[in-house]
Short mmCIF file of N, CA and C in Angstrom, two decimals:
data_model
loop_
_atom_site.label_atom_id
_atom_site.label_comp_id
_atom_site.label_asym_id
_atom_site.label_seq_id
_atom_site.Cartn_x
_atom_site.Cartn_y
_atom_site.Cartn_z
N MET A 960 -17.41 -3.46 -32.50
CA MET A 960 -17.46 -3.57 -31.06
C MET A 960 -16.04 -3.50 -30.52
N SER A 961 -15.81 -2.56 -29.62
CA SER A 961 -14.46 -2.45 -29.06
C SER A 961 -14.43 -3.11 -27.69
N HIS A 962 -13.28 -3.64 -27.37
CA HIS A 962 -13.09 -4.29 -26.07
C HIS A 962 -12.10 -3.46 -25.26
N ALA A 963 -12.46 -3.18 -24.04
CA ALA A 963 -11.54 -2.45 -23.16
C ALA A 963 -10.38 -3.36 -22.81
N THR A 964 -9.22 -2.78 -22.77
CA THR A 964 -8.03 -3.52 -22.38
C THR A 964 -7.87 -3.40 -20.87
N ALA A 965 -7.78 -4.53 -20.21
CA ALA A 965 -7.63 -4.53 -18.76
C ALA A 965 -6.25 -4.00 -18.39
N VAL A 966 -6.24 -3.17 -17.39
CA VAL A 966 -4.99 -2.66 -16.84
C VAL A 966 -4.69 -3.45 -15.58
N PHE A 967 -3.48 -3.88 -15.44
CA PHE A 967 -3.12 -4.66 -14.26
C PHE A 967 -1.69 -4.34 -13.87
N ILE A 968 -1.32 -4.80 -12.73
CA ILE A 968 0.05 -4.60 -12.28
C ILE A 968 0.87 -5.79 -12.75
N ASP A 969 1.72 -5.56 -13.73
CA ASP A 969 2.60 -6.62 -14.20
C ASP A 969 3.92 -6.54 -13.42
N LEU A 970 4.81 -7.47 -13.69
CA LEU A 970 6.07 -7.54 -12.96
C LEU A 970 6.91 -6.28 -13.14
N VAL A 971 6.95 -5.75 -14.34
CA VAL A 971 7.75 -4.55 -14.58
C VAL A 971 7.23 -3.38 -13.75
N ARG A 972 5.92 -3.17 -13.76
CA ARG A 972 5.34 -2.06 -12.98
C ARG A 972 5.52 -2.33 -11.49
N ALA A 973 5.35 -3.57 -11.05
CA ALA A 973 5.51 -3.90 -9.63
C ALA A 973 6.94 -3.63 -9.17
N ARG A 974 7.91 -4.00 -9.97
CA ARG A 974 9.31 -3.74 -9.60
C ARG A 974 9.60 -2.25 -9.58
N THR A 975 8.99 -1.50 -10.49
CA THR A 975 9.15 -0.05 -10.50
C THR A 975 8.58 0.55 -9.23
N ILE A 976 7.39 0.10 -8.83
CA ILE A 976 6.78 0.58 -7.59
C ILE A 976 7.72 0.32 -6.42
N ILE A 977 8.26 -0.87 -6.34
CA ILE A 977 9.16 -1.23 -5.24
C ILE A 977 10.41 -0.36 -5.26
N ASP A 978 11.03 -0.24 -6.42
CA ASP A 978 12.26 0.56 -6.52
C ASP A 978 12.03 2.00 -6.09
N LEU A 979 10.91 2.58 -6.52
CA LEU A 979 10.63 3.97 -6.20
C LEU A 979 10.21 4.14 -4.73
N ALA A 980 9.50 3.17 -4.19
CA ALA A 980 9.14 3.21 -2.76
C ALA A 980 10.40 3.13 -1.90
N LEU A 981 11.30 2.21 -2.24
CA LEU A 981 12.55 2.08 -1.48
C LEU A 981 13.44 3.29 -1.69
N GLY A 982 13.42 3.86 -2.88
CA GLY A 982 14.19 5.09 -3.13
C GLY A 982 13.71 6.23 -2.24
N HIS A 983 12.39 6.33 -2.06
CA HIS A 983 11.85 7.35 -1.17
C HIS A 983 12.31 7.09 0.27
N ALA A 984 12.31 5.84 0.67
CA ALA A 984 12.76 5.50 2.02
C ALA A 984 14.22 5.87 2.22
N ARG A 985 15.06 5.55 1.24
CA ARG A 985 16.48 5.87 1.37
C ARG A 985 16.71 7.38 1.38
N SER A 986 15.97 8.13 0.55
CA SER A 986 16.17 9.58 0.50
C SER A 986 15.71 10.27 1.79
N ASN A 987 14.89 9.58 2.58
CA ASN A 987 14.42 10.12 3.86
C ASN A 987 15.07 9.44 5.06
N ASP A 988 16.04 8.58 4.80
CA ASP A 988 16.79 7.89 5.85
C ASP A 988 15.89 7.11 6.80
N PHE A 989 14.87 6.44 6.23
CA PHE A 989 14.01 5.57 7.03
C PHE A 989 14.77 4.28 7.36
N PRO A 990 14.32 3.55 8.37
CA PRO A 990 14.94 2.25 8.66
C PRO A 990 14.75 1.29 7.47
N PRO A 991 15.38 0.12 7.50
CA PRO A 991 15.19 -0.84 6.41
C PRO A 991 13.70 -1.14 6.18
N MET A 992 13.29 -1.11 4.93
CA MET A 992 11.89 -1.23 4.56
C MET A 992 11.61 -2.53 3.82
N THR A 993 10.33 -2.90 3.83
CA THR A 993 9.85 -4.08 3.13
C THR A 993 8.62 -3.66 2.32
N VAL A 994 8.56 -4.11 1.05
CA VAL A 994 7.47 -3.70 0.16
C VAL A 994 6.90 -4.93 -0.54
N ALA A 995 5.56 -5.04 -0.54
CA ALA A 995 4.87 -6.11 -1.26
C ALA A 995 3.88 -5.48 -2.23
N VAL A 996 3.84 -6.00 -3.46
CA VAL A 996 2.91 -5.51 -4.47
C VAL A 996 2.05 -6.67 -4.94
N PHE A 997 0.73 -6.48 -4.87
CA PHE A 997 -0.25 -7.49 -5.26
C PHE A 997 -1.09 -7.00 -6.42
N ASP A 998 -1.59 -7.93 -7.23
CA ASP A 998 -2.55 -7.55 -8.25
C ASP A 998 -3.95 -7.55 -7.64
N ALA A 999 -4.95 -7.24 -8.43
CA ALA A 999 -6.32 -7.11 -7.91
C ALA A 999 -6.89 -8.42 -7.38
N ALA A 1000 -6.33 -9.54 -7.79
CA ALA A 1000 -6.78 -10.85 -7.31
C ALA A 1000 -6.00 -11.29 -6.07
N ALA A 1001 -5.25 -10.36 -5.48
CA ALA A 1001 -4.45 -10.60 -4.27
C ALA A 1001 -3.32 -11.60 -4.49
N ARG A 1002 -2.82 -11.68 -5.73
CA ARG A 1002 -1.65 -12.52 -6.01
C ARG A 1002 -0.40 -11.66 -5.88
N LEU A 1003 0.59 -12.15 -5.16
CA LEU A 1003 1.85 -11.43 -5.01
C LEU A 1003 2.53 -11.33 -6.37
N VAL A 1004 2.84 -10.11 -6.78
CA VAL A 1004 3.52 -9.88 -8.06
C VAL A 1004 5.01 -9.65 -7.82
N ALA A 1005 5.33 -8.87 -6.77
CA ALA A 1005 6.73 -8.61 -6.46
C ALA A 1005 6.87 -8.27 -4.98
N PHE A 1006 8.05 -8.55 -4.46
CA PHE A 1006 8.33 -8.33 -3.05
C PHE A 1006 9.80 -8.00 -2.89
N ALA A 1007 10.11 -7.11 -1.95
CA ALA A 1007 11.51 -6.83 -1.62
C ALA A 1007 11.60 -6.43 -0.16
N GLY A 1008 12.61 -6.96 0.49
CA GLY A 1008 12.93 -6.57 1.86
C GLY A 1008 14.37 -6.12 1.90
N GLU A 1009 14.60 -4.94 2.41
CA GLU A 1009 15.97 -4.43 2.46
C GLU A 1009 16.78 -5.18 3.51
N ASP A 1010 18.08 -5.19 3.32
CA ASP A 1010 18.98 -5.79 4.30
C ASP A 1010 18.72 -5.13 5.66
N GLY A 1011 18.58 -5.95 6.68
CA GLY A 1011 18.35 -5.44 8.01
C GLY A 1011 16.90 -5.28 8.39
N SER A 1012 16.00 -5.56 7.46
CA SER A 1012 14.58 -5.48 7.76
C SER A 1012 14.21 -6.60 8.72
N SER A 1013 13.42 -6.29 9.73
CA SER A 1013 13.10 -7.31 10.74
C SER A 1013 12.22 -8.41 10.16
N LEU A 1014 12.20 -9.53 10.85
CA LEU A 1014 11.58 -10.75 10.32
C LEU A 1014 10.08 -10.65 10.04
N LEU A 1015 9.34 -9.94 10.86
CA LEU A 1015 7.90 -9.86 10.66
C LEU A 1015 7.48 -8.86 9.59
N ARG A 1016 8.40 -8.06 9.10
CA ARG A 1016 8.04 -7.02 8.13
C ARG A 1016 7.41 -7.60 6.86
N GLU A 1017 7.84 -8.78 6.45
CA GLU A 1017 7.23 -9.39 5.26
C GLU A 1017 5.74 -9.59 5.48
N ARG A 1018 5.39 -10.22 6.59
CA ARG A 1018 3.97 -10.49 6.87
C ARG A 1018 3.18 -9.21 7.09
N ILE A 1019 3.82 -8.21 7.71
CA ILE A 1019 3.13 -6.94 7.94
C ILE A 1019 2.85 -6.23 6.62
N SER A 1020 3.84 -6.16 5.74
CA SER A 1020 3.62 -5.48 4.45
C SER A 1020 2.55 -6.20 3.63
N ARG A 1021 2.59 -7.52 3.63
CA ARG A 1021 1.55 -8.29 2.93
C ARG A 1021 0.18 -8.05 3.55
N GLY A 1022 0.12 -8.01 4.89
CA GLY A 1022 -1.14 -7.81 5.59
C GLY A 1022 -1.76 -6.45 5.33
N LYS A 1023 -0.92 -5.43 5.20
CA LYS A 1023 -1.43 -4.10 4.88
C LYS A 1023 -2.04 -4.08 3.48
N ALA A 1024 -1.36 -4.69 2.51
CA ALA A 1024 -1.89 -4.74 1.14
C ALA A 1024 -3.15 -5.61 1.07
N HIS A 1025 -3.12 -6.77 1.72
CA HIS A 1025 -4.30 -7.64 1.73
C HIS A 1025 -5.51 -6.95 2.35
N GLY A 1026 -5.28 -6.26 3.46
CA GLY A 1026 -6.38 -5.56 4.11
C GLY A 1026 -7.00 -4.52 3.20
N ALA A 1027 -6.16 -3.77 2.50
CA ALA A 1027 -6.67 -2.76 1.57
C ALA A 1027 -7.48 -3.41 0.46
N LEU A 1028 -6.95 -4.49 -0.13
CA LEU A 1028 -7.68 -5.16 -1.22
C LEU A 1028 -8.99 -5.76 -0.75
N ASN A 1029 -8.95 -6.43 0.38
CA ASN A 1029 -10.14 -7.13 0.84
C ASN A 1029 -11.24 -6.22 1.36
N MET A 1030 -10.87 -5.06 1.88
CA MET A 1030 -11.88 -4.14 2.41
C MET A 1030 -12.17 -2.99 1.45
N GLY A 1031 -11.37 -2.85 0.41
CA GLY A 1031 -11.63 -1.81 -0.59
C GLY A 1031 -11.26 -0.41 -0.17
N VAL A 1032 -10.42 -0.29 0.85
CA VAL A 1032 -9.94 1.01 1.31
C VAL A 1032 -8.48 0.86 1.73
N GLY A 1033 -7.77 1.97 1.77
CA GLY A 1033 -6.40 1.93 2.23
C GLY A 1033 -6.31 1.50 3.69
N SER A 1034 -5.16 0.99 4.08
CA SER A 1034 -5.02 0.48 5.44
C SER A 1034 -5.10 1.58 6.49
N ARG A 1035 -4.87 2.83 6.12
CA ARG A 1035 -5.07 3.95 7.06
C ARG A 1035 -6.54 4.02 7.46
N SER A 1036 -7.44 3.82 6.50
CA SER A 1036 -8.88 3.82 6.81
C SER A 1036 -9.22 2.65 7.72
N LEU A 1037 -8.55 1.52 7.52
CA LEU A 1037 -8.79 0.37 8.40
C LEU A 1037 -8.34 0.68 9.83
N ALA A 1038 -7.25 1.43 9.95
CA ALA A 1038 -6.77 1.81 11.29
C ALA A 1038 -7.80 2.70 11.98
N ALA A 1039 -8.38 3.63 11.23
CA ALA A 1039 -9.41 4.51 11.80
C ALA A 1039 -10.63 3.69 12.20
N ARG A 1040 -11.01 2.72 11.37
CA ARG A 1040 -12.14 1.86 11.71
C ARG A 1040 -11.83 1.02 12.94
N ALA A 1041 -10.57 0.57 13.06
CA ALA A 1041 -10.19 -0.23 14.23
C ALA A 1041 -10.30 0.59 15.51
N ALA A 1042 -9.95 1.87 15.42
CA ALA A 1042 -10.06 2.74 16.59
C ALA A 1042 -11.52 2.99 16.96
N ALA A 1043 -12.36 3.16 15.93
CA ALA A 1043 -13.77 3.48 16.17
C ALA A 1043 -14.61 2.24 16.48
N ARG A 1044 -14.27 1.12 15.83
CA ARG A 1044 -15.06 -0.10 15.96
C ARG A 1044 -14.14 -1.31 16.10
N PRO A 1045 -13.44 -1.42 17.23
CA PRO A 1045 -12.44 -2.48 17.38
C PRO A 1045 -13.01 -3.89 17.25
N ALA A 1046 -14.22 -4.12 17.71
CA ALA A 1046 -14.79 -5.47 17.62
C ALA A 1046 -14.96 -5.88 16.16
N PHE A 1047 -15.39 -4.95 15.32
CA PHE A 1047 -15.57 -5.26 13.90
C PHE A 1047 -14.24 -5.61 13.24
N ILE A 1048 -13.24 -4.76 13.42
CA ILE A 1048 -11.95 -5.02 12.77
C ILE A 1048 -11.30 -6.27 13.35
N ASN A 1049 -11.43 -6.51 14.64
CA ASN A 1049 -10.91 -7.75 15.22
C ASN A 1049 -11.57 -8.96 14.58
N SER A 1050 -12.86 -8.86 14.31
CA SER A 1050 -13.58 -9.96 13.64
C SER A 1050 -13.07 -10.16 12.22
N VAL A 1051 -12.84 -9.06 11.51
CA VAL A 1051 -12.32 -9.15 10.13
C VAL A 1051 -10.95 -9.81 10.13
N VAL A 1052 -10.09 -9.38 11.04
CA VAL A 1052 -8.74 -9.97 11.12
C VAL A 1052 -8.84 -11.46 11.46
N ALA A 1053 -9.72 -11.82 12.36
CA ALA A 1053 -9.89 -13.24 12.71
C ALA A 1053 -10.41 -14.05 11.53
N LEU A 1054 -11.38 -13.50 10.79
CA LEU A 1054 -11.90 -14.19 9.61
C LEU A 1054 -10.82 -14.39 8.55
N ALA A 1055 -9.90 -13.46 8.50
CA ALA A 1055 -8.84 -13.51 7.50
C ALA A 1055 -7.60 -14.24 8.01
N ASP A 1056 -7.76 -15.04 9.05
CA ASP A 1056 -6.63 -15.78 9.62
C ASP A 1056 -5.45 -14.88 9.97
N SER A 1057 -5.78 -13.72 10.56
CA SER A 1057 -4.77 -12.74 11.02
C SER A 1057 -3.90 -12.22 9.90
N ASP A 1058 -4.42 -12.22 8.67
CA ASP A 1058 -3.64 -11.79 7.52
C ASP A 1058 -4.02 -10.38 7.06
N ARG A 1059 -4.49 -9.53 7.98
CA ARG A 1059 -4.83 -8.15 7.68
C ARG A 1059 -4.22 -7.28 8.75
N VAL A 1060 -3.60 -6.18 8.35
CA VAL A 1060 -2.96 -5.29 9.31
C VAL A 1060 -3.58 -3.90 9.17
N PRO A 1061 -4.39 -3.48 10.14
CA PRO A 1061 -5.04 -2.17 10.06
C PRO A 1061 -4.13 -1.04 10.57
N ALA A 1062 -3.13 -0.70 9.76
CA ALA A 1062 -2.23 0.40 10.07
C ALA A 1062 -1.78 1.02 8.76
N GLY A 1063 -1.49 2.30 8.76
CA GLY A 1063 -1.08 2.98 7.54
C GLY A 1063 0.11 2.31 6.87
N GLY A 1064 0.08 2.31 5.54
CA GLY A 1064 1.16 1.71 4.76
C GLY A 1064 0.66 0.81 3.66
N GLY A 1065 -0.65 0.57 3.60
CA GLY A 1065 -1.24 -0.22 2.52
C GLY A 1065 -2.13 0.68 1.69
N VAL A 1066 -1.84 0.80 0.41
CA VAL A 1066 -2.64 1.66 -0.47
C VAL A 1066 -3.16 0.86 -1.65
N LEU A 1067 -4.38 1.21 -2.05
CA LEU A 1067 -4.95 0.62 -3.27
C LEU A 1067 -4.34 1.31 -4.47
N VAL A 1068 -4.15 0.56 -5.52
CA VAL A 1068 -3.65 1.12 -6.78
C VAL A 1068 -4.79 1.01 -7.78
N ARG A 1069 -5.05 2.11 -8.47
CA ARG A 1069 -6.19 2.18 -9.40
C ARG A 1069 -5.72 2.57 -10.79
N ASP A 1070 -6.54 2.19 -11.78
CA ASP A 1070 -6.26 2.63 -13.15
C ASP A 1070 -6.92 3.99 -13.38
N ASP A 1071 -6.81 4.50 -14.59
CA ASP A 1071 -7.37 5.81 -14.90
C ASP A 1071 -8.89 5.86 -14.81
N ASP A 1072 -9.55 4.70 -14.84
CA ASP A 1072 -11.00 4.64 -14.71
C ASP A 1072 -11.44 4.36 -13.28
N ASN A 1073 -10.51 4.45 -12.33
CA ASN A 1073 -10.76 4.26 -10.91
C ASN A 1073 -11.01 2.81 -10.52
N ASN A 1074 -10.66 1.86 -11.37
CA ASN A 1074 -10.78 0.44 -11.04
C ASN A 1074 -9.55 0.02 -10.23
N VAL A 1075 -9.77 -0.77 -9.19
CA VAL A 1075 -8.66 -1.27 -8.39
C VAL A 1075 -7.90 -2.30 -9.22
N ILE A 1076 -6.59 -2.08 -9.37
CA ILE A 1076 -5.75 -3.01 -10.13
C ILE A 1076 -4.74 -3.70 -9.23
N GLY A 1077 -4.72 -3.33 -7.95
CA GLY A 1077 -3.80 -3.97 -7.04
C GLY A 1077 -3.64 -3.17 -5.76
N ALA A 1078 -2.62 -3.53 -4.99
CA ALA A 1078 -2.33 -2.83 -3.75
C ALA A 1078 -0.85 -2.96 -3.43
N VAL A 1079 -0.37 -1.97 -2.69
CA VAL A 1079 1.02 -1.96 -2.23
C VAL A 1079 0.99 -1.91 -0.71
N GLY A 1080 1.80 -2.73 -0.07
CA GLY A 1080 1.95 -2.70 1.37
C GLY A 1080 3.40 -2.45 1.72
N VAL A 1081 3.64 -1.53 2.64
CA VAL A 1081 5.01 -1.17 3.03
C VAL A 1081 5.10 -1.21 4.55
N SER A 1082 6.21 -1.73 5.05
CA SER A 1082 6.45 -1.79 6.48
C SER A 1082 7.93 -1.58 6.77
N GLY A 1083 8.20 -0.97 7.91
CA GLY A 1083 9.59 -0.79 8.32
C GLY A 1083 9.80 0.44 9.17
N SER A 1084 8.92 1.42 9.02
CA SER A 1084 9.05 2.65 9.77
C SER A 1084 7.71 2.95 10.44
N LEU A 1085 7.45 4.20 10.72
CA LEU A 1085 6.15 4.59 11.24
C LEU A 1085 5.09 4.47 10.15
N PRO A 1086 3.83 4.24 10.51
CA PRO A 1086 2.79 4.08 9.48
C PRO A 1086 2.74 5.23 8.46
N ASP A 1087 2.95 6.48 8.91
CA ASP A 1087 2.93 7.60 7.96
C ASP A 1087 4.08 7.49 6.96
N ASP A 1088 5.25 7.07 7.43
CA ASP A 1088 6.41 6.89 6.55
C ASP A 1088 6.17 5.74 5.58
N ASP A 1089 5.62 4.64 6.10
CA ASP A 1089 5.31 3.49 5.25
C ASP A 1089 4.34 3.90 4.14
N GLU A 1090 3.31 4.64 4.52
CA GLU A 1090 2.32 5.08 3.55
C GLU A 1090 2.93 6.02 2.51
N ALA A 1091 3.79 6.93 2.96
CA ALA A 1091 4.44 7.85 2.03
C ALA A 1091 5.26 7.07 0.99
N CYS A 1092 5.94 6.02 1.41
CA CYS A 1092 6.72 5.19 0.48
C CYS A 1092 5.80 4.50 -0.53
N ALA A 1093 4.68 3.94 -0.04
CA ALA A 1093 3.73 3.27 -0.93
C ALA A 1093 3.15 4.26 -1.94
N ILE A 1094 2.84 5.45 -1.49
CA ILE A 1094 2.27 6.47 -2.38
C ILE A 1094 3.30 6.90 -3.41
N HIS A 1095 4.50 7.17 -2.98
CA HIS A 1095 5.54 7.59 -3.92
C HIS A 1095 5.81 6.52 -4.97
N GLY A 1096 5.93 5.28 -4.54
CA GLY A 1096 6.19 4.21 -5.50
C GLY A 1096 5.07 4.06 -6.50
N SER A 1097 3.84 4.09 -6.03
CA SER A 1097 2.69 3.91 -6.91
C SER A 1097 2.52 5.07 -7.87
N ALA A 1098 2.58 6.29 -7.34
CA ALA A 1098 2.35 7.47 -8.18
C ALA A 1098 3.47 7.64 -9.21
N ALA A 1099 4.70 7.45 -8.78
CA ALA A 1099 5.82 7.63 -9.70
C ALA A 1099 5.85 6.55 -10.78
N ALA A 1100 5.22 5.40 -10.51
CA ALA A 1100 5.15 4.34 -11.51
C ALA A 1100 3.96 4.54 -12.46
N GLY A 1101 3.27 5.66 -12.31
CA GLY A 1101 2.17 5.98 -13.21
C GLY A 1101 0.84 5.40 -12.79
N CYS A 1102 0.70 4.99 -11.55
CA CYS A 1102 -0.56 4.44 -11.06
C CYS A 1102 -1.35 5.52 -10.32
N ALA A 1103 -2.65 5.41 -10.39
CA ALA A 1103 -3.51 6.32 -9.62
C ALA A 1103 -3.54 5.84 -8.18
N LEU A 1104 -3.88 6.74 -7.29
CA LEU A 1104 -3.94 6.40 -5.87
C LEU A 1104 -5.37 6.20 -5.43
N THR A 1105 -5.52 5.58 -4.28
CA THR A 1105 -6.84 5.37 -3.73
C THR A 1105 -7.51 6.72 -3.46
N PRO A 1106 -8.76 6.90 -3.85
CA PRO A 1106 -9.39 8.21 -3.74
C PRO A 1106 -9.40 8.81 -2.34
N GLU A 1107 -9.61 8.01 -1.28
CA GLU A 1107 -9.69 8.61 0.04
C GLU A 1107 -8.39 9.30 0.41
N ARG A 1108 -7.28 8.82 -0.11
CA ARG A 1108 -5.98 9.43 0.17
C ARG A 1108 -5.87 10.80 -0.49
N LEU A 1109 -6.43 10.93 -1.67
CA LEU A 1109 -6.35 12.20 -2.38
C LEU A 1109 -7.32 13.22 -1.79
N ILE A 1110 -8.44 12.76 -1.32
CA ILE A 1110 -9.45 13.67 -0.78
C ILE A 1110 -9.08 14.13 0.62
N GLN A 1111 -8.58 13.22 1.44
CA GLN A 1111 -8.28 13.54 2.83
C GLN A 1111 -6.84 13.16 3.16
N PRO A 1112 -5.88 13.94 2.68
CA PRO A 1112 -4.49 13.59 3.01
C PRO A 1112 -4.25 13.71 4.51
N ASP A 1113 -3.38 12.88 5.01
CA ASP A 1113 -3.07 12.87 6.43
C ASP A 1113 -2.25 14.10 6.77
N PRO A 1114 -2.72 14.94 7.69
CA PRO A 1114 -1.95 16.13 8.04
C PRO A 1114 -0.62 15.80 8.71
N ALA A 1115 -0.45 14.57 9.17
CA ALA A 1115 0.81 14.17 9.79
C ALA A 1115 1.93 14.01 8.77
N ILE A 1116 1.59 13.88 7.48
CA ILE A 1116 2.61 13.77 6.45
C ILE A 1116 2.75 15.13 5.78
N PRO A 1117 3.85 15.84 6.03
CA PRO A 1117 4.03 17.15 5.38
C PRO A 1117 3.95 17.00 3.86
N THR A 1118 3.28 17.94 3.21
CA THR A 1118 3.08 17.83 1.76
C THR A 1118 4.40 17.86 1.00
N HIS A 1119 5.44 18.45 1.56
CA HIS A 1119 6.71 18.45 0.83
C HIS A 1119 7.28 17.05 0.72
N GLN A 1120 6.88 16.13 1.59
CA GLN A 1120 7.35 14.74 1.49
C GLN A 1120 6.61 14.00 0.38
N LEU A 1121 5.47 14.50 -0.05
CA LEU A 1121 4.70 13.83 -1.08
C LEU A 1121 5.01 14.36 -2.46
N GLY A 1122 5.89 15.36 -2.55
CA GLY A 1122 6.28 15.87 -3.84
C GLY A 1122 5.11 16.42 -4.62
N ASP A 1123 5.03 16.09 -5.91
CA ASP A 1123 4.01 16.62 -6.78
C ASP A 1123 2.78 15.73 -6.88
N ILE A 1124 2.65 14.73 -6.04
CA ILE A 1124 1.54 13.79 -6.21
C ILE A 1124 0.33 14.11 -5.38
N SER A 1125 0.42 15.10 -4.47
CA SER A 1125 -0.74 15.38 -3.62
C SER A 1125 -1.72 16.31 -4.30
#
């Protein structure tokens, strides 16, 4: 009898995601960024805020990742749901003690079997820029991306900014 080995986001992988997300931000001259990486149980594994990042960015990056984990979709999908059904998303945010942010920049991280192993939340620039940083960090660290992102990429993010991961 064989036992599957659980894949999770450990500290080394979380730091790699952060370094690569921030590297993408620096290469695109984005404002100071903040990145939070959580495991599938919504435990903070690693966090970094660049010098000059505004005070609320920590809570925003965490809220984007928490929203993705708790709803099972990237925070871009939550933003679309908020536009279409504001009462529902407002209720979700209220239930979560305002700890969910329905704006692009929170992505689910999956293993090769499509199991959610964590989430990355990024804040500091426009939602599309935040999301691009989260995607770059996750993909370059060897993590799979949330399926809705691969199926329906945002036309607002030029594919050349996503490199070879789209």
